[in-house]
Amino acid sequence: MLKNLPTKSFRFKDFTIEGYSRAAVQSYWRIPEFKIGFDLGAQPWSFMGTPTWLVSHTHLDHIAALPVYVARRRMMKMEPPKIYLPEHAVEPAQQVLRVFSQLDRGRLPCEIIGIVPGQEIELSRELVVTVKATKHTVPSLGFVIWERRRKLKPEYLGLSGEKIRDLRLAGTDITEEHRMARLAYLGDSSPEGLDWNPEMYEAEVLITELTFVAPSHRKEKIHKMGHIHLDDILARRAKFKNELIIATHFSTRYHATQVRNIVERALPDMLDRRLHLWL
Ligand SMILES: [Zn+2]
Ligand SMILES: [Zn+2]
């Protein structure tokens, strides 16, 4: 497979997290097993098979590859993709595609869908995404992927298979939906994006931005820029129930070793070994 961009990969239970993110450079993530991606700051050649993308906000490091991605899928004769964007961005994104279509002299077929906090997106029978409000310097969204299963309602748990079959045949709804938050993606946000959405702390996997780590970068200033500082993570350590916390979107002001040293000094146990620095 052609390698045009850096990507990292991490296996968690039955799914894989792939991607890369540095502030002001580029962010792109995908979960191949869920057939879904987050942000289009750039587009690794290997990611084009993922047909559905959720864009957290329209800063260029999160959306610049939109025309490239759509064009590649068309060239490779893949179905037009579905791209979900914050509602205000739909019209400008369509304009951008029209202009690139003129420049490139090729159609850019895709479905652009506006979304707002509180909305649900059905990915499949088993998977649903909920759209969350976050806080950044432009309108921004976070996402939670839920796995849903139908389970027997508690009042029917003790019944025999035969009785259950009879109830089912009589048209009784004997099951109810159970949801499990598999993965939360914060996008770019100040800590409110976590605090407003308790699911972010409870999902099995959390991908959170951690743009600033150095003590000299004051967190008050960082919050105004719509980002998270290492101090914010420290202050919330008891809240994280996640099995895996991926910290990413580090500022380009830091080298990888610098980030590692500062975080390991502040959090020697790396949140009980659950914290993974995506470097
Ligand atoms: Zn960013
Ligand atoms: Zn941003």
Short mmCIF file of C-alpha atoms and ligand atoms in Angstrom, two decimals:
data_model
loop_
_atom_site.label_atom_id
_atom_site.label_comp_id
_atom_site.label_asym_id
_atom_site.label_seq_id
_atom_site.Cartn_x
_atom_site.Cartn_y
_atom_site.Cartn_z
CA MET A 1 0.00 0.00 0.00
CA LEU A 2 1.26 3.47 -0.95
CA LYS A 3 2.41 5.42 2.11
CA ASN A 4 1.86 9.13 1.62
CA LEU A 5 1.28 10.24 5.23
CA PRO A 6 2.21 9.18 8.76
CA THR A 7 -0.28 6.88 10.49
CA LYS A 8 -0.24 4.97 13.73
CA SER A 9 -2.37 1.99 14.55
CA PHE A 10 -3.59 0.52 17.83
CA ARG A 11 -5.64 -2.62 18.32
CA PHE A 12 -8.31 -2.47 21.05
CA LYS A 13 -10.43 -5.60 21.58
CA ASP A 14 -12.40 -6.07 18.34
CA PHE A 15 -11.48 -2.83 16.59
CA THR A 16 -8.47 -0.87 15.38
CA ILE A 17 -7.77 2.83 15.85
CA GLU A 18 -5.71 4.32 13.03
CA GLY A 19 -4.66 7.90 12.51
CA TYR A 20 -2.41 10.80 13.21
CA SER A 21 -2.89 14.27 14.62
CA ARG A 22 -0.74 17.29 15.34
CA ALA A 23 -2.19 20.73 16.05
CA ALA A 24 -2.20 23.08 13.06
CA VAL A 25 -0.71 20.30 10.91
CA GLN A 26 -3.32 17.62 10.27
CA SER A 27 -5.80 15.32 11.98
CA TYR A 28 -7.26 12.13 10.54
CA TRP A 29 -8.57 9.02 12.26
CA ARG A 30 -10.51 5.95 11.32
CA ILE A 31 -11.91 2.76 12.77
CA PRO A 32 -11.87 0.38 9.79
CA GLU A 33 -14.09 -2.23 11.49
CA PHE A 34 -16.79 0.42 12.06
CA LYS A 35 -16.35 1.79 8.51
CA ILE A 36 -16.09 5.32 9.89
CA GLY A 37 -13.50 8.09 10.03
CA PHE A 38 -13.05 11.35 11.94
CA ASP A 39 -11.65 14.50 10.35
CA LEU A 40 -10.13 15.05 6.95
CA GLY A 41 -7.09 17.20 7.72
CA ALA A 42 -5.22 14.97 5.30
CA GLN A 43 -6.07 11.65 3.73
CA PRO A 44 -3.68 8.69 3.77
CA TRP A 45 -4.06 6.68 0.58
CA SER A 46 -5.02 3.63 2.67
CA PHE A 47 -8.00 5.47 4.25
CA MET A 48 -10.01 6.05 1.07
CA GLY A 49 -11.98 2.79 1.45
CA THR A 50 -13.69 4.19 4.55
CA PRO A 51 -17.02 5.48 3.19
CA THR A 52 -18.34 7.68 6.03
CA TRP A 53 -16.58 10.61 7.71
CA LEU A 54 -17.48 12.89 10.59
CA VAL A 55 -15.75 16.27 10.60
CA SER A 56 -15.45 17.83 14.06
CA HIS A 57 -14.90 21.41 12.86
CA THR A 58 -13.69 23.31 9.86
CA HIS A 59 -10.18 24.41 10.78
CA LEU A 60 -7.98 23.49 7.86
CA ASP A 61 -6.00 20.89 9.81
CA HIS A 62 -9.30 18.97 10.07
CA ILE A 63 -10.93 19.48 6.65
CA ALA A 64 -8.34 20.42 4.01
CA ALA A 65 -8.37 16.97 2.36
CA LEU A 66 -12.12 16.95 1.64
CA PRO A 67 -11.82 17.45 -2.16
CA VAL A 68 -8.85 15.07 -2.42
CA TYR A 69 -10.72 12.29 -0.62
CA VAL A 70 -13.88 12.69 -2.72
CA ALA A 71 -11.87 12.80 -5.95
CA ARG A 72 -9.91 9.64 -5.07
CA ARG A 73 -13.05 7.66 -4.37
CA ARG A 74 -14.49 8.70 -7.71
CA MET A 75 -11.27 7.86 -9.55
CA MET A 76 -11.19 4.43 -7.91
CA LYS A 77 -14.87 3.86 -8.84
CA MET A 78 -16.01 3.66 -5.21
CA GLU A 79 -19.48 4.76 -4.05
CA PRO A 80 -19.81 8.52 -3.35
CA PRO A 81 -18.96 8.97 0.34
CA LYS A 82 -21.08 10.40 3.13
CA ILE A 83 -19.52 13.33 4.98
CA TYR A 84 -21.10 14.78 8.11
CA LEU A 85 -20.19 18.37 8.98
CA PRO A 86 -21.29 20.98 11.52
CA GLU A 87 -24.44 22.44 10.00
CA HIS A 88 -23.07 25.93 9.30
CA ALA A 89 -20.30 24.41 7.15
CA VAL A 90 -22.47 22.58 4.62
CA GLU A 91 -22.93 25.41 2.11
CA PRO A 92 -19.30 26.64 2.20
CA ALA A 93 -18.04 23.05 1.85
CA GLN A 94 -20.26 22.54 -1.20
CA GLN A 95 -18.89 25.76 -2.68
CA VAL A 96 -15.33 24.58 -2.12
CA LEU A 97 -16.14 21.30 -3.89
CA ARG A 98 -17.69 23.20 -6.81
CA VAL A 99 -14.59 25.36 -7.19
CA PHE A 100 -12.22 22.38 -7.00
CA SER A 101 -14.39 20.55 -9.48
CA GLN A 102 -13.82 23.45 -11.92
CA LEU A 103 -10.09 23.51 -11.29
CA ASP A 104 -9.69 19.75 -11.56
CA ARG A 105 -12.27 19.38 -14.36
CA GLY A 106 -13.79 16.37 -12.69
CA ARG A 107 -16.99 15.74 -10.77
CA LEU A 108 -16.74 15.42 -6.98
CA PRO A 109 -19.72 13.25 -6.06
CA CYS A 110 -20.51 12.96 -2.34
CA GLU A 111 -23.26 13.45 0.14
CA ILE A 112 -22.64 16.32 2.57
CA ILE A 113 -24.89 16.21 5.61
CA GLY A 114 -25.17 18.94 8.27
CA ILE A 115 -25.35 17.85 11.91
CA VAL A 116 -26.00 19.51 15.27
CA PRO A 117 -25.40 18.46 18.90
CA GLY A 118 -27.98 15.98 20.19
CA GLN A 119 -28.41 14.29 16.84
CA GLU A 120 -28.01 10.55 16.23
CA ILE A 121 -26.52 8.97 13.14
CA GLU A 122 -27.31 5.34 12.37
CA LEU A 123 -24.24 3.65 10.93
CA SER A 124 -25.68 0.14 10.89
CA ARG A 125 -28.05 -2.07 12.84
CA GLU A 126 -25.42 -2.40 15.57
CA LEU A 127 -23.75 1.01 15.54
CA VAL A 128 -25.03 4.51 16.28
CA VAL A 129 -23.13 7.78 16.63
CA THR A 130 -24.31 10.58 18.89
CA VAL A 131 -23.23 14.15 18.16
CA LYS A 132 -21.94 16.21 21.10
CA ALA A 133 -21.35 19.91 21.74
CA THR A 134 -17.72 20.90 22.32
CA LYS A 135 -16.04 24.30 22.79
CA HIS A 136 -13.51 25.66 20.33
CA THR A 137 -12.86 28.93 18.48
CA VAL A 138 -15.19 27.89 15.63
CA PRO A 139 -18.40 25.80 15.91
CA SER A 140 -17.23 22.29 16.81
CA LEU A 141 -18.57 18.82 17.56
CA GLY A 142 -17.51 15.65 19.34
CA PHE A 143 -18.76 12.14 18.65
CA VAL A 144 -19.57 8.96 20.57
CA ILE A 145 -19.88 5.58 18.82
CA TRP A 146 -22.34 3.24 20.52
CA GLU A 147 -22.82 -0.45 19.97
CA ARG A 148 -26.45 -1.42 20.47
CA ARG A 149 -27.89 -4.85 21.13
CA ARG A 150 -31.41 -6.05 21.83
CA LYS A 151 -31.59 -7.89 25.12
CA LEU A 152 -34.42 -9.66 26.88
CA LYS A 153 -36.34 -7.31 29.19
CA PRO A 154 -35.59 -8.14 32.85
CA GLU A 155 -39.17 -9.31 33.51
CA TYR A 156 -38.74 -12.15 30.97
CA LEU A 157 -35.29 -13.31 32.06
CA GLY A 158 -36.43 -16.39 33.99
CA LEU A 159 -38.75 -17.76 31.29
CA SER A 160 -38.16 -20.93 29.28
CA GLY A 161 -37.30 -20.76 25.60
CA GLU A 162 -40.74 -22.09 24.77
CA LYS A 163 -42.57 -19.39 26.76
CA ILE A 164 -40.41 -16.73 25.15
CA ARG A 165 -41.19 -18.09 21.70
CA ASP A 166 -44.93 -17.99 22.49
CA LEU A 167 -44.72 -14.38 23.69
CA ARG A 168 -42.78 -13.44 20.58
CA LEU A 169 -45.29 -15.16 18.30
CA ALA A 170 -48.11 -13.32 20.15
CA GLY A 171 -46.41 -10.07 19.12
CA THR A 172 -45.14 -9.08 22.57
CA ASP A 173 -42.02 -6.90 22.48
CA ILE A 174 -39.84 -8.86 24.88
CA THR A 175 -36.53 -7.10 24.19
CA GLU A 176 -35.10 -3.68 24.88
CA GLU A 177 -32.13 -1.83 23.46
CA HIS A 178 -28.85 -1.78 25.37
CA ARG A 179 -26.11 0.62 24.37
CA MET A 180 -22.43 0.50 25.09
CA ALA A 181 -20.21 3.50 24.36
CA ARG A 182 -17.28 1.97 22.46
CA LEU A 183 -15.36 5.08 21.46
CA ALA A 184 -15.55 8.83 22.02
CA TYR A 185 -13.79 11.37 19.80
CA LEU A 186 -13.47 14.85 21.27
CA GLY A 187 -11.97 16.76 18.34
CA ASP A 188 -10.53 20.17 19.26
CA SER A 189 -12.02 21.57 22.45
CA SER A 190 -11.36 23.22 25.77
CA PRO A 191 -12.13 20.92 28.76
CA GLU A 192 -15.83 21.81 28.63
CA GLY A 193 -16.12 19.41 25.71
CA LEU A 194 -15.35 16.60 28.17
CA ASP A 195 -17.31 18.00 31.12
CA TRP A 196 -20.50 18.67 29.15
CA ASN A 197 -20.56 15.09 27.89
CA PRO A 198 -20.14 12.45 30.63
CA GLU A 199 -20.08 9.75 27.92
CA MET A 200 -16.63 11.02 26.96
CA TYR A 201 -15.36 9.80 30.34
CA GLU A 202 -17.23 6.50 30.15
CA ALA A 203 -16.64 5.23 26.62
CA GLU A 204 -14.27 2.26 26.45
CA VAL A 205 -11.86 4.33 24.36
CA LEU A 206 -11.48 8.11 24.46
CA ILE A 207 -9.52 10.02 21.84
CA THR A 208 -8.88 13.41 23.40
CA GLU A 209 -6.88 16.36 22.27
CA LEU A 210 -4.03 17.45 24.54
CA THR A 211 -2.56 20.34 22.62
CA PHE A 212 -0.44 21.80 25.43
CA VAL A 213 1.64 20.10 28.11
CA ALA A 214 4.40 22.51 29.20
CA PRO A 215 3.93 24.29 32.56
CA SER A 216 5.01 27.56 30.87
CA HIS A 217 1.92 27.41 28.66
CA ARG A 218 -0.77 28.72 31.00
CA LYS A 219 -4.02 26.84 30.92
CA GLU A 220 -6.22 29.98 31.07
CA LYS A 221 -4.73 31.14 27.78
CA ILE A 222 -5.05 27.64 26.32
CA HIS A 223 -8.77 27.53 27.17
CA LYS A 224 -9.35 30.78 25.26
CA MET A 225 -7.79 29.07 22.26
CA GLY A 226 -10.28 26.23 22.69
CA HIS A 227 -7.72 23.60 23.72
CA ILE A 228 -6.77 21.32 26.61
CA HIS A 229 -3.68 21.52 28.83
CA LEU A 230 -2.11 18.65 30.73
CA ASP A 231 -3.21 20.35 33.98
CA ASP A 232 -6.85 19.86 32.89
CA ILE A 233 -6.28 16.10 32.62
CA LEU A 234 -4.63 16.03 36.06
CA ALA A 235 -7.54 17.93 37.60
CA ARG A 236 -9.99 15.39 36.16
CA ARG A 237 -8.09 12.16 36.73
CA ALA A 238 -10.85 10.61 38.88
CA LYS A 239 -13.41 11.19 36.15
CA PHE A 240 -11.79 9.04 33.49
CA LYS A 241 -13.45 5.61 33.53
CA ASN A 242 -12.16 4.75 30.04
CA GLU A 243 -10.15 1.59 29.45
CA LEU A 244 -7.93 3.41 26.97
CA ILE A 245 -7.31 7.16 26.73
CA ILE A 246 -5.50 8.32 23.62
CA ALA A 247 -4.01 11.81 23.98
CA THR A 248 -3.19 13.54 20.73
CA HIS A 249 -3.14 16.81 18.73
CA PHE A 250 0.07 17.94 20.46
CA SER A 251 1.37 21.37 19.54
CA THR A 252 4.26 21.50 17.07
CA ARG A 253 6.13 23.54 19.69
CA TYR A 254 7.04 20.23 21.36
CA HIS A 255 9.23 17.35 20.28
CA ALA A 256 7.86 13.87 20.91
CA THR A 257 10.41 13.17 23.68
CA GLN A 258 9.54 16.47 25.35
CA VAL A 259 5.84 15.54 25.43
CA ARG A 260 6.68 12.09 26.82
CA ASN A 261 8.97 13.48 29.52
CA ILE A 262 6.56 16.16 30.71
CA VAL A 263 3.52 13.85 30.79
CA GLU A 264 5.40 10.99 32.50
CA ARG A 265 6.70 13.37 35.13
CA ALA A 266 3.21 14.73 35.85
CA LEU A 267 1.48 11.34 35.65
CA PRO A 268 4.03 8.65 36.60
CA ASP A 269 1.36 5.90 36.50
CA MET A 270 0.02 7.21 33.14
CA LEU A 271 -3.54 7.04 34.56
CA ASP A 272 -3.07 3.41 35.64
CA ARG A 273 -1.36 2.64 32.32
CA ARG A 274 -4.52 3.59 30.40
CA LEU A 275 -3.06 6.78 28.96
CA HIS A 276 -1.50 6.36 25.53
CA LEU A 277 0.37 9.25 23.93
CA TRP A 278 -0.22 9.20 20.19
CA LEU A 279 3.25 10.28 19.07
ZN ZN B 1 -6.77 21.13 15.22
ZN ZN B 2 -9.20 23.57 15.59
#
